[in-house]
mmCIF file of C-alpha atoms and ligand atoms in Angstrom:
data_model
loop_
_atom_site.group_PDB
_atom_site.id
_atom_site.type_symbol
_atom_site.label_atom_id
_atom_site.label_comp_id
_atom_site.label_asym_id
_atom_site.label_seq_id
_atom_site.Cartn_x
_atom_site.Cartn_y
_atom_site.Cartn_z
ATOM 1 C CA MET A 1 -25.185 7.907 -2.187
ATOM 2 C CA LEU A 2 -21.867 6.798 -3.669
ATOM 3 C CA LEU A 3 -22.701 3.689 -5.021
ATOM 4 C CA LYS A 4 -25.387 5.069 -6.943
ATOM 5 C CA ARG A 5 -22.879 6.334 -9.530
ATOM 6 C CA HIS A 6 -22.118 2.917 -10.416
ATOM 7 C CA SER A 7 -25.268 1.388 -10.489
ATOM 8 C CA SER A 8 -25.581 1.006 -14.411
ATOM 9 C CA GLU A 9 -22.782 -1.223 -14.102
ATOM 10 C CA LYS A 10 -22.329 -4.976 -13.780
ATOM 11 C CA LEU A 11 -21.311 -5.631 -10.359
ATOM 12 C CA PHE A 12 -19.870 -8.922 -8.983
ATOM 13 C CA LEU A 13 -20.665 -8.754 -5.567
ATOM 14 C CA PRO A 14 -21.103 -11.809 -3.793
ATOM 15 C CA ARG A 15 -23.958 -11.991 -1.563
ATOM 16 C CA THR A 16 -22.342 -13.501 1.533
ATOM 17 C CA LYS A 17 -23.468 -12.333 5.092
ATOM 18 C CA GLN A 18 -20.137 -10.578 5.281
ATOM 19 C CA VAL A 19 -20.502 -8.437 2.254
ATOM 20 C CA LEU A 20 -24.177 -7.871 3.017
ATOM 21 C CA ASN A 21 -23.100 -6.709 6.483
ATOM 22 C CA ILE A 22 -20.840 -4.208 5.168
ATOM 23 C CA GLU A 23 -23.069 -2.788 2.759
ATOM 24 C CA ARG A 24 -25.222 -2.149 5.509
ATOM 25 C CA ARG A 25 -22.754 -0.527 7.352
ATOM 26 C CA PHE A 26 -21.739 1.841 4.533
ATOM 27 C CA PHE A 27 -25.258 2.922 4.171
ATOM 28 C CA MET A 28 -25.428 3.648 7.686
ATOM 29 C CA GLY A 29 -22.701 6.099 6.650
ATOM 30 C CA LYS A 30 -19.848 4.168 8.560
ATOM 31 C CA ALA A 31 -16.412 4.580 7.105
ATOM 32 C CA LEU A 32 -14.587 1.491 7.245
ATOM 33 C CA SER A 33 -11.027 0.396 8.068
ATOM 34 C CA LEU A 34 -9.174 -2.999 8.732
ATOM 35 C CA GLY A 35 -10.092 -2.498 12.365
ATOM 36 C CA ALA A 36 -13.883 -2.144 11.498
ATOM 37 C CA LEU A 37 -13.816 -4.993 9.245
ATOM 38 C CA SER A 38 -12.875 -7.067 12.227
ATOM 39 C CA MET A 39 -15.753 -5.926 14.006
ATOM 40 C CA LEU A 40 -18.049 -6.291 11.335
ATOM 41 C CA THR A 41 -17.006 -9.762 10.433
ATOM 42 C CA GLY A 42 -16.483 -10.912 13.865
ATOM 43 C CA CYS A 43 -12.844 -11.887 13.148
ATOM 44 C CA ASN A 44 -9.974 -10.218 13.882
ATOM 45 C CA VAL A 45 -7.989 -9.331 10.680
ATOM 46 C CA ALA A 46 -4.844 -8.962 12.965
ATOM 47 C CA ASP A 47 -4.902 -12.663 13.904
ATOM 48 C CA ASP A 48 -3.228 -14.788 11.442
ATOM 49 C CA SER A 49 -5.684 -17.520 11.952
ATOM 50 C CA GLN A 50 -8.501 -15.508 11.415
ATOM 51 C CA ALA A 51 -7.249 -12.951 8.745
ATOM 52 C CA GLN A 52 -7.356 -15.451 5.498
ATOM 53 C CA GLY A 53 -11.029 -15.587 5.464
ATOM 54 C CA VAL A 54 -11.756 -11.885 5.924
ATOM 55 C CA LEU A 55 -9.043 -10.889 3.393
ATOM 56 C CA ASP A 56 -10.671 -13.611 0.805
ATOM 57 C CA ALA A 57 -13.999 -12.119 1.429
ATOM 58 C CA MET A 58 -12.284 -8.554 0.795
ATOM 59 C CA SER A 59 -10.676 -9.741 -2.470
ATOM 60 C CA ARG A 60 -13.912 -10.989 -3.759
ATOM 61 C CA TRP A 61 -15.210 -7.306 -4.200
ATOM 62 C CA ASN A 62 -15.087 -5.239 -7.289
ATOM 63 C CA ASP A 63 -12.479 -2.688 -7.324
ATOM 64 C CA LYS A 64 -15.272 -0.013 -8.218
ATOM 65 C CA VAL A 65 -17.357 -1.143 -5.317
ATOM 66 C CA GLN A 66 -14.556 -0.319 -2.895
ATOM 67 C CA LEU A 67 -13.501 2.767 -4.524
ATOM 68 C CA ALA A 68 -16.939 4.098 -4.259
ATOM 69 C CA ILE A 69 -16.791 3.171 -0.496
ATOM 70 C CA PHE A 70 -13.274 3.774 0.285
ATOM 71 C CA GLY A 71 -11.870 6.079 -2.391
ATOM 72 C CA THR A 72 -12.112 9.207 -0.341
ATOM 73 C CA THR A 73 -11.425 8.448 2.923
ATOM 74 C CA THR A 74 -8.710 10.367 4.809
ATOM 75 C CA GLN A 75 -9.132 7.922 7.915
ATOM 76 C CA LEU A 76 -5.956 7.304 9.658
ATOM 77 C CA ALA A 77 -4.679 3.577 9.974
ATOM 78 C CA PRO A 78 -3.871 2.588 13.923
ATOM 79 C CA THR A 79 -0.624 3.323 15.498
ATOM 80 C CA TYR A 80 1.327 1.348 18.059
ATOM 81 C CA THR A 81 4.193 1.670 20.356
ATOM 82 C CA GLU A 82 7.868 0.603 19.989
ATOM 83 C CA ALA A 83 6.914 -2.459 22.156
ATOM 84 C CA ASP A 84 4.371 -3.768 19.797
ATOM 85 C CA ILE A 85 7.114 -4.003 16.972
ATOM 86 C CA LYS A 86 7.556 -7.697 15.954
ATOM 87 C CA ASP A 87 10.972 -8.853 16.051
ATOM 88 C CA PRO A 88 12.411 -10.139 13.808
ATOM 89 C CA PHE A 89 9.882 -8.636 11.289
ATOM 90 C CA PRO A 90 8.775 -10.970 8.673
ATOM 91 C CA PHE A 91 10.393 -11.177 5.377
ATOM 92 C CA ASN A 92 8.135 -11.687 2.221
ATOM 93 C CA ALA A 93 8.454 -11.516 -1.554
ATOM 94 C CA TYR A 94 7.763 -13.597 -4.679
ATOM 95 C CA TYR A 95 11.231 -15.090 -4.113
ATOM 96 C CA GLY A 96 13.011 -16.433 -0.928
ATOM 97 C CA GLU A 97 15.119 -14.676 1.547
ATOM 98 C CA ASP A 98 18.168 -15.929 -0.234
ATOM 99 C CA GLU A 99 17.459 -14.129 -3.389
ATOM 100 C CA VAL A 100 16.951 -10.534 -1.827
ATOM 101 C CA ARG A 101 17.758 -7.894 -4.411
ATOM 102 C CA ILE A 102 20.879 -5.757 -3.360
ATOM 103 C CA VAL A 103 20.745 -2.425 -4.699
ATOM 104 C CA LYS A 104 24.191 -0.274 -4.024
ATOM 105 C CA GLU A 105 23.686 3.032 -2.666
ATOM 106 C CA GLU A 106 26.597 4.058 -4.945
ATOM 107 C CA GLY A 107 25.278 5.019 -8.167
ATOM 108 C CA TYR A 108 21.296 4.734 -6.975
ATOM 109 C CA LYS A 109 18.936 7.251 -8.261
ATOM 110 C CA LEU A 110 15.040 7.310 -7.967
ATOM 111 C CA GLU A 111 13.769 8.061 -11.257
ATOM 112 C CA LEU A 112 10.583 10.152 -11.949
ATOM 113 C CA ALA A 113 8.212 9.673 -15.090
ATOM 114 C CA GLY A 114 5.152 10.665 -16.226
ATOM 115 C CA LEU A 115 2.764 13.661 -15.127
ATOM 116 C CA ILE A 116 5.405 15.201 -13.129
ATOM 117 C CA ASP A 117 7.027 18.918 -13.565
ATOM 118 C CA LYS A 118 10.504 18.363 -11.976
ATOM 119 C CA LYS A 119 11.483 15.128 -13.504
ATOM 120 C CA ASP A 120 15.364 15.226 -11.952
ATOM 121 C CA SER A 121 16.370 11.978 -10.456
ATOM 122 C CA TRP A 122 16.963 11.838 -6.721
ATOM 123 C CA THR A 123 19.724 10.473 -4.742
ATOM 124 C CA LEU A 124 19.248 8.826 -1.179
ATOM 125 C CA GLN A 125 21.452 11.878 0.140
ATOM 126 C CA ASN A 126 18.788 14.281 -1.226
ATOM 127 C CA LEU A 127 16.085 12.300 -0.006
ATOM 128 C CA ARG A 128 17.538 12.026 3.420
ATOM 129 C CA ALA A 129 17.841 15.945 3.341
ATOM 130 C CA LEU A 130 14.027 16.394 3.263
ATOM 131 C CA PRO A 131 11.752 16.495 6.433
ATOM 132 C CA GLN A 132 11.368 13.220 7.693
ATOM 133 C CA GLN A 133 8.136 11.272 9.593
ATOM 134 C CA SER A 134 8.094 7.745 10.846
ATOM 135 C CA GLN A 135 5.346 5.834 12.204
ATOM 136 C CA ILE A 136 4.636 2.266 14.129
ATOM 137 C CA THR A 137 1.732 0.767 12.093
ATOM 138 C CA ARG A 138 0.465 -2.876 11.165
ATOM 139 C CA HIS A 139 1.684 -4.486 8.042
ATOM 140 C CA ILE A 140 -1.364 -7.040 6.870
ATOM 141 C CA CYS A 141 0.037 -9.579 3.934
ATOM 142 C CA VAL A 142 -2.894 -10.927 1.918
ATOM 143 C CA GLU A 143 -1.472 -14.372 2.511
ATOM 144 C CA GLY A 144 -2.911 -14.457 6.015
ATOM 145 C CA TRP A 145 -0.032 -12.790 8.460
ATOM 146 C CA SER A 146 0.440 -9.399 9.974
ATOM 147 C CA ALA A 147 3.114 -8.009 11.755
ATOM 148 C CA ILE A 148 3.843 -4.348 13.349
ATOM 149 C CA GLY A 149 6.799 -2.364 12.112
ATOM 150 C CA LYS A 150 8.346 1.114 12.406
ATOM 151 C CA TRP A 151 9.126 2.948 9.002
ATOM 152 C CA GLY A 152 10.218 6.263 8.453
ATOM 153 C CA GLY A 153 10.958 8.395 5.460
ATOM 154 C CA VAL A 154 9.492 11.495 3.439
ATOM 155 C CA ASN A 155 5.840 12.127 3.601
ATOM 156 C CA PHE A 156 4.647 10.888 0.103
ATOM 157 C CA ALA A 157 2.099 13.833 -0.410
ATOM 158 C CA ASP A 158 4.849 16.538 0.347
ATOM 159 C CA PHE A 159 7.293 14.823 -1.985
ATOM 160 C CA LEU A 160 4.620 14.539 -5.079
ATOM 161 C CA HIS A 161 3.823 18.244 -4.627
ATOM 162 C CA MET A 162 7.410 19.125 -4.357
ATOM 163 C CA ILE A 163 8.305 17.438 -7.710
ATOM 164 C CA GLY A 164 5.198 19.131 -9.200
ATOM 165 C CA ALA A 165 3.272 16.048 -9.696
ATOM 166 C CA ASP A 166 -0.269 16.122 -11.198
ATOM 167 C CA THR A 167 -2.382 15.107 -8.304
ATOM 168 C CA LYS A 168 -5.324 15.225 -10.413
ATOM 169 C CA ALA A 169 -4.004 12.127 -12.285
ATOM 170 C CA LYS A 170 -5.582 8.699 -11.308
ATOM 171 C CA TYR A 171 -2.580 6.749 -10.559
ATOM 172 C CA VAL A 172 0.873 6.722 -8.893
ATOM 173 C CA ALA A 173 3.227 3.398 -10.242
ATOM 174 C CA PHE A 174 6.231 2.028 -8.983
ATOM 175 C CA LYS A 175 8.971 -0.230 -10.551
ATOM 176 C CA CYS A 176 11.202 -2.108 -8.490
ATOM 177 C CA ALA A 177 14.802 -3.658 -8.826
ATOM 178 C CA ASP A 178 13.311 -7.192 -8.783
ATOM 179 C CA ASP A 179 10.424 -8.058 -11.072
ATOM 180 C CA TYR A 180 7.895 -6.447 -9.124
ATOM 181 C CA HIS A 181 5.737 -3.503 -9.957
ATOM 182 C CA THR A 182 2.735 -1.934 -8.300
ATOM 183 C CA SER A 183 0.251 0.904 -8.331
ATOM 184 C CA ILE A 184 -2.025 2.855 -6.181
ATOM 185 C CA ASP A 185 -4.659 5.462 -6.610
ATOM 186 C CA MET A 186 -4.033 8.763 -6.275
ATOM 187 C CA ALA A 187 -6.035 9.243 -2.891
ATOM 188 C CA THR A 188 -4.013 6.984 -1.152
ATOM 189 C CA ALA A 189 -0.781 8.336 -2.536
ATOM 190 C CA LEU A 190 -1.633 11.683 -0.632
ATOM 191 C CA HIS A 191 -2.976 9.982 2.559
ATOM 192 C CA PRO A 192 -0.955 11.559 5.019
ATOM 193 C CA GLN A 193 0.620 8.357 6.613
ATOM 194 C CA THR A 194 1.843 7.256 3.009
ATOM 195 C CA THR A 195 5.619 7.393 3.498
ATOM 196 C CA LEU A 196 8.454 6.906 1.138
ATOM 197 C CA ALA A 197 10.219 5.076 3.495
ATOM 198 C CA LEU A 198 14.077 5.063 3.833
ATOM 199 C CA THR A 199 14.354 3.540 7.186
ATOM 200 C CA PHE A 200 13.108 0.652 9.314
ATOM 201 C CA ARG A 201 13.388 1.034 13.044
ATOM 202 C CA ASP A 202 15.460 3.832 12.548
ATOM 203 C CA GLN A 203 18.302 2.323 10.894
ATOM 204 C CA PRO A 204 18.366 2.417 6.901
ATOM 205 C CA LEU A 205 16.198 0.201 5.372
ATOM 206 C CA PRO A 206 17.881 -3.335 5.395
ATOM 207 C CA PRO A 207 18.112 -5.202 2.066
ATOM 208 C CA LYS A 208 15.561 -7.715 2.756
ATOM 209 C CA TYR A 209 12.841 -5.021 3.647
ATOM 210 C CA GLY A 210 13.463 -3.034 0.592
ATOM 211 C CA PHE A 211 16.514 -0.936 0.530
ATOM 212 C CA PRO A 212 17.098 1.681 -0.831
ATOM 213 C CA MET A 213 13.448 2.403 -0.318
ATOM 214 C CA LYS A 214 10.031 1.051 0.001
ATOM 215 C CA LEU A 215 6.474 2.951 -0.177
ATOM 216 C CA ARG A 216 4.943 2.455 3.256
ATOM 217 C CA ILE A 217 1.255 2.397 3.056
ATOM 218 C CA PRO A 218 -0.575 1.519 5.980
ATOM 219 C CA THR A 219 -3.941 1.898 4.665
ATOM 220 C CA LYS A 220 -3.438 -0.950 1.992
ATOM 221 C CA LEU A 221 -2.244 -4.466 2.201
ATOM 222 C CA GLY A 222 1.245 -5.741 2.091
ATOM 223 C CA PHE A 223 1.557 -6.429 -1.515
ATOM 224 C CA LYS A 224 0.714 -2.839 -2.364
ATOM 225 C CA ASN A 225 3.944 -1.464 -0.521
ATOM 226 C CA PRO A 226 6.610 -1.879 -3.034
ATOM 227 C CA LYS A 227 10.246 -2.457 -1.961
ATOM 228 C CA HIS A 228 13.652 -1.602 -3.854
ATOM 229 C CA ILE A 229 11.791 1.245 -5.621
ATOM 230 C CA MET A 230 13.628 2.193 -8.680
ATOM 231 C CA SER A 231 11.210 4.562 -10.748
ATOM 232 C CA ILE A 232 7.705 6.299 -9.645
ATOM 233 C CA GLU A 233 5.330 7.335 -12.590
ATOM 234 C CA VAL A 234 2.244 9.646 -12.446
ATOM 235 C CA THR A 235 -0.305 8.550 -15.122
ATOM 236 C CA ASN A 236 -3.855 8.040 -15.848
ATOM 237 C CA ASP A 237 -3.449 4.953 -17.804
ATOM 238 C CA TYR A 238 -4.044 1.878 -15.279
ATOM 239 C CA PRO A 239 -0.701 0.486 -14.412
ATOM 240 C CA GLY A 240 -1.665 -2.657 -12.954
ATOM 241 C CA GLY A 241 0.859 -4.683 -10.837
ATOM 242 C CA TYR A 242 2.637 -7.848 -10.407
ATOM 243 C CA TRP A 243 0.001 -9.455 -7.994
ATOM 244 C CA GLU A 244 -2.681 -7.232 -9.379
ATOM 245 C CA ASP A 245 -2.337 -8.555 -12.902
ATOM 246 C CA GLN A 246 -2.646 -12.306 -11.774
ATOM 247 C CA GLY A 247 -5.821 -11.616 -9.901
ATOM 248 C CA TYR A 248 -5.492 -10.057 -6.437
ATOM 249 C CA ASN A 249 -7.781 -7.116 -5.761
ATOM 250 C CA TRP A 250 -6.113 -3.905 -7.127
ATOM 251 C CA PHE A 251 -7.962 -1.639 -4.644
ATOM 252 C CA SER A 252 -6.999 -3.895 -1.502
ATOM 253 C CA GLY A 253 -6.949 -1.236 1.151
ATOM 254 C CA THR A 254 -9.088 0.876 3.358
HETATM 255 N N1 MTE B 301 9.889 -5.309 -4.862
HETATM 256 C C1 MTE B 301 9.372 -6.012 -3.964
HETATM 257 N N2 MTE B 301 8.112 -5.334 -3.171
HETATM 258 C C2 MTE B 301 7.433 -6.060 -2.427
HETATM 259 C C3 MTE B 301 7.407 -7.635 -2.841
HETATM 260 C C4 MTE B 301 7.978 -8.052 -3.821
HETATM 261 O O1 MTE B 301 8.238 -9.401 -3.896
HETATM 262 N N3 MTE B 301 9.056 -7.654 -4.118
HETATM 263 N N4 MTE B 301 6.324 -8.207 -2.206
HETATM 264 C C5 MTE B 301 5.329 -7.737 -1.218
HETATM 265 C C6 MTE B 301 4.320 -8.271 -0.233
HETATM 266 S S1 MTE B 301 3.485 -9.520 -0.955
HETATM 267 C C7 MTE B 301 4.597 -8.021 0.866
HETATM 268 S S2 MTE B 301 3.579 -9.101 2.114
HETATM 269 C C8 MTE B 301 5.706 -7.116 1.574
HETATM 270 C C9 MTE B 301 6.802 -7.734 2.487
HETATM 271 O O2 MTE B 301 7.397 -6.689 2.885
HETATM 272 P P1 MTE B 301 8.608 -7.351 4.186
HETATM 273 O O3 MTE B 301 9.439 -8.308 3.295
HETATM 274 O O4 MTE B 301 9.028 -5.797 4.507
HETATM 275 O O5 MTE B 301 7.542 -8.013 5.366
HETATM 276 O O6 MTE B 301 6.191 -6.592 0.506
HETATM 277 C C10 MTE B 301 5.480 -6.316 -0.760
HETATM 278 N N5 MTE B 301 6.613 -5.532 -1.575
HETATM 279 MO MO1 MO B 302 2.051 -9.911 0.876
#
């Protein structure tokens, strides 16, 4: 069993009923998603009033345990219909909406760094010329709200392969136009739904939702979805992140 790999390490597993339940399900060989978490805990993660408790329980897990359980999952996040899209879609950042960072398209270039063969920077025009995908998925914020939105852009796995990224590396890290940064594991970067999103509801990403681009990861909590991306780095050195460095659980996903 996967968990055995870490059995010699100190695990900080709170033995709450929820966690025991989840562990039990894991040993029964079931994969977990945020939807499955709802079923297990009897709380609807998608319901704002119930989400907080479940998400708090999740964030108490040790990252390594989560990686052992979820690390190789290719399970897809649920998708929804146009009618389910939340309007207006909520804005969130570590600052208020009046301070949204305005990035100009003119002169913008996405910078690439680290374990990547072709490090040439990308204009928005060049990114728009690549094949595009879009999905309607639920964004779940650790603060206890969720909303369904539609994001479109470049399949991130295709992009990583195209630029010759070392997909055996551990992490992909993002620096943003504000002081935000975050990082994800390579399995999540290569997940088929992970999208370098250039649009929201088929329109160019509005400034408040992260113009010129955000990484849309429907299998991760909202704070793992960086907006206003300026640079992408592939690395084996743990990069952390804005909230992760302040104690939010790094894995935070399914
Ligand atoms: N650059 C940047 N990205 C960010 C954040 C931020 O403050 N700055 N906040 C994160 C959090 S906590 C959430 S919930 C989502 C909110 O995205 P939205 O404004 O599209 O709802 O963006 C995430 N990405
Ligand atoms: Mo969030």
